[in-house]
Short mmCIF file of C-alpha atoms in Angstrom, two decimals:
data_model
loop_
_atom_site.label_atom_id
_atom_site.label_comp_id
_atom_site.label_asym_id
_atom_site.label_seq_id
_atom_site.Cartn_x
_atom_site.Cartn_y
_atom_site.Cartn_z
CA MET A 293 98.84 105.37 151.55
CA SER A 294 100.50 108.65 150.50
CA SER A 295 103.76 110.13 151.64
CA GLN A 296 105.32 113.56 151.24
CA VAL A 297 108.74 113.89 149.61
CA LYS A 298 110.05 117.45 149.22
CA GLY A 299 106.51 118.85 149.07
CA VAL A 300 105.33 116.47 146.35
CA ALA A 301 102.59 114.01 147.19
CA ARG A 302 103.71 110.46 146.43
CA SER A 303 100.94 108.03 145.68
CA ASP A 304 100.75 104.26 145.72
CA GLY A 305 98.36 104.47 142.76
CA HIS A 306 95.21 104.56 144.87
CA ASP A 307 94.99 108.30 145.63
CA TRP A 308 93.95 111.07 143.29
CA ASN A 309 96.44 113.88 143.82
CA VAL A 310 97.35 117.09 142.03
CA SER A 311 100.04 115.49 139.86
CA VAL A 312 97.64 112.80 138.59
CA THR A 313 95.03 115.44 137.77
CA GLU A 314 97.66 117.60 136.04
CA LEU A 315 98.79 114.61 133.98
CA LEU A 316 95.20 113.98 132.87
CA GLN A 317 94.81 117.67 132.00
CA ASN A 318 98.02 117.54 129.94
CA TRP A 319 96.83 114.41 128.16
CA HIS A 320 93.53 116.16 127.50
CA LYS A 321 95.34 119.06 125.80
CA ARG A 322 97.46 116.62 123.78
CA VAL A 323 94.55 114.51 122.50
CA TYR A 324 92.50 117.65 121.80
CA ALA A 325 95.40 119.04 119.74
CA ALA A 326 95.81 115.72 117.90
CA GLN A 327 92.07 115.57 117.22
CA SER A 328 92.10 119.11 115.86
CA ALA A 329 95.22 118.52 113.73
CA HIS A 330 93.75 115.34 112.21
CA TYR A 331 90.45 117.08 111.41
CA ALA A 332 92.43 119.92 109.78
CA SER A 333 94.42 117.37 107.76
CA ALA A 334 91.23 115.62 106.67
CA ASP A 335 89.80 118.96 105.52
CA LEU A 336 92.99 119.76 103.60
CA PHE A 337 92.94 116.43 101.75
CA ARG A 338 89.24 116.86 100.90
CA ARG A 339 89.99 120.30 99.45
CA LEU A 340 93.01 118.98 97.54
CA ASN A 341 90.84 116.23 96.08
CA TYR A 342 88.54 118.88 94.60
CA LEU A 343 91.38 121.20 93.58
CA VAL A 344 93.01 118.43 91.56
CA GLY A 345 89.91 116.42 90.61
CA VAL A 346 87.71 119.17 89.20
CA PRO A 347 90.35 120.53 86.79
CA ALA A 348 91.15 116.95 85.71
CA VAL A 349 87.50 116.41 84.81
CA VAL A 350 87.26 119.79 83.06
CA PHE A 351 90.41 119.25 80.99
CA SER A 352 89.34 115.71 80.10
CA SER A 353 85.96 117.00 78.97
CA VAL A 354 87.54 119.74 76.86
CA VAL A 355 89.83 117.22 75.19
CA GLY A 356 87.00 114.78 74.52
CA THR A 357 84.79 117.49 73.04
CA ALA A 358 87.58 118.92 70.89
CA ILE A 359 88.46 115.51 69.49
CA PHE A 360 84.88 114.94 68.39
CA ALA A 361 84.75 118.45 66.92
CA GLY A 362 87.58 117.48 64.58
CA LEU A 363 90.81 119.40 64.64
CA GLU A 364 93.28 120.30 61.98
CA LYS A 365 96.69 118.86 62.66
CA ASP A 366 98.72 122.08 62.73
CA SER A 367 96.16 124.51 64.14
CA PRO A 368 96.73 126.41 67.40
CA ARG A 369 93.59 124.72 68.74
CA ALA A 370 95.27 121.35 68.31
CA LEU A 371 98.16 122.55 70.47
CA TRP A 372 95.73 123.70 73.17
CA VAL A 373 93.90 120.38 73.08
CA ALA A 374 97.16 118.44 73.31
CA SER A 375 98.22 120.60 76.28
CA ALA A 376 94.85 120.10 77.97
CA SER A 377 95.17 116.37 77.38
CA ILE A 378 98.58 116.28 79.06
CA ILE A 379 97.35 118.39 81.98
CA ALA A 380 94.30 116.15 82.42
CA ALA A 381 96.47 113.04 82.46
CA VAL A 382 98.92 114.55 84.97
CA LEU A 383 96.11 115.71 87.28
CA ALA A 384 94.34 112.35 87.11
CA GLY A 385 97.62 110.58 87.84
CA LEU A 386 98.34 112.86 90.79
CA GLN A 387 94.87 112.36 92.17
CA THR A 388 95.24 108.59 91.99
CA PHE A 389 98.80 108.49 93.32
CA LEU A 390 98.28 110.95 96.19
CA ARG A 391 95.05 109.22 97.37
CA PHE A 392 93.44 112.39 98.71
CA PRO A 393 90.04 110.83 99.59
CA GLU A 394 91.61 107.88 101.40
CA ARG A 395 93.99 110.11 103.32
CA ALA A 396 91.13 112.42 104.30
CA ALA A 397 89.17 109.43 105.59
CA GLU A 398 92.18 108.11 107.55
CA HIS A 399 92.71 111.48 109.25
CA ALA A 400 88.99 111.82 110.00
CA THR A 401 88.98 108.36 111.61
CA ALA A 402 92.05 109.26 113.70
CA ALA A 403 90.42 112.53 114.75
CA ASP A 404 87.25 110.67 115.76
CA TRP A 405 89.32 108.27 117.86
CA TYR A 406 91.20 111.10 119.57
CA SER A 407 87.84 112.76 120.16
CA ALA A 408 86.61 109.64 121.98
CA VAL A 409 89.74 109.58 124.16
CA ARG A 410 89.27 113.30 124.88
CA ARG A 411 85.69 112.66 126.02
CA ASP A 412 86.90 109.82 128.28
CA ILE A 413 89.39 112.18 129.91
CA GLU A 414 86.77 114.92 130.30
CA GLU A 415 84.37 112.45 131.87
CA THR A 416 87.04 111.28 134.31
CA LEU A 417 87.98 114.83 135.28
CA HIS A 418 84.33 115.70 135.95
CA LEU A 419 83.50 112.63 138.02
CA PRO A 420 83.69 112.84 141.81
CA LEU A 421 86.97 111.36 143.05
CA ASP A 422 85.27 108.38 144.66
CA CYS A 423 83.64 107.43 141.32
CA ARG A 424 86.82 107.47 139.22
CA GLY A 425 88.38 104.24 140.40
CA THR A 426 92.09 104.17 141.13
CA PRO A 427 94.34 106.64 139.34
CA LYS A 428 96.67 103.82 138.27
CA GLU A 429 93.88 101.89 136.51
CA CYS A 430 92.38 105.04 135.01
CA LEU A 431 95.70 106.36 133.70
CA GLU A 432 96.66 102.96 132.34
CA ARG A 433 93.35 102.63 130.46
CA ILE A 434 93.58 106.12 128.95
CA ARG A 435 97.29 105.74 128.11
CA LYS A 436 96.57 102.50 126.25
CA GLU A 437 93.80 104.19 124.24
CA MET A 438 96.09 107.11 123.41
CA ASN A 439 98.80 104.68 122.29
CA ARG A 440 96.35 102.74 120.09
CA ALA A 441 95.06 105.95 118.54
CA ALA A 442 98.60 107.13 117.81
CA GLN A 443 99.66 103.78 116.32
CA ASP A 444 96.70 103.61 113.96
CA ALA A 445 96.69 107.28 112.99
CA PRO A 446 98.32 108.52 109.78
CA GLU A 447 101.30 110.77 110.24
CA LEU A 448 100.55 114.44 110.77
CA SER A 449 102.52 117.17 109.11
CA VAL A 450 104.87 118.92 111.52
CA ARG A 451 103.22 122.23 110.60
CA PHE A 452 99.73 121.05 111.58
CA TRP A 453 100.95 119.44 114.80
CA LYS A 454 103.00 122.46 115.93
CA ARG A 455 100.15 124.84 115.16
CA GLU A 456 97.60 122.81 117.15
CA ALA A 457 100.04 121.98 119.96
CA ARG A 458 100.73 125.70 120.38
CA ARG A 459 96.99 126.49 120.22
CA PHE A 460 96.18 123.98 122.98
CA GLY A 461 99.25 124.73 125.12
CA VAL A 462 100.88 121.33 124.65
CA GLN A 463 104.45 121.21 125.91
CA GLU A 464 106.59 118.72 124.07
CA PRO A 465 108.69 116.55 126.42
CA LEU A 466 112.00 117.75 124.94
CA GLU A 467 110.92 121.38 124.58
CA THR A 468 112.84 123.97 126.53
CA SER A 469 111.24 127.36 126.73
#
């Protein structure tokens, strides 16, 4: 049973009305933005892995080759080899400490999860009203999935989130514009 209060349809949780549909559309934008931001983060960490990993391998190889070639103690080549050795060690340490591959995988998993929630919302929005079930049950199910995805997802950088939120038209609850 629905009632009208100041032009807004009130629902007992059994009627699909405009506000329920708008809420689902807003959630759709939000999960699409989160999915996109997590995929972008995963791509960034994959690139960083190569940007740090490849030079680490190259410098390590140069050092190893130079050591076997035999160096004079005070030659300029010895200084270059020592510098390359330090750079290789720093890069390898950074790569290990910053865990680029693991972080890329975590963001990709989060993006996949948000993608699944997005598809659930799209499916719901495209179903005839009589096939959707009650709005209360549907919203509760989707909200729980969104909450689980958010709890298990790694933190996004503010820059990535703001960029994707703007791109998908997500309005933050505390935003005033």
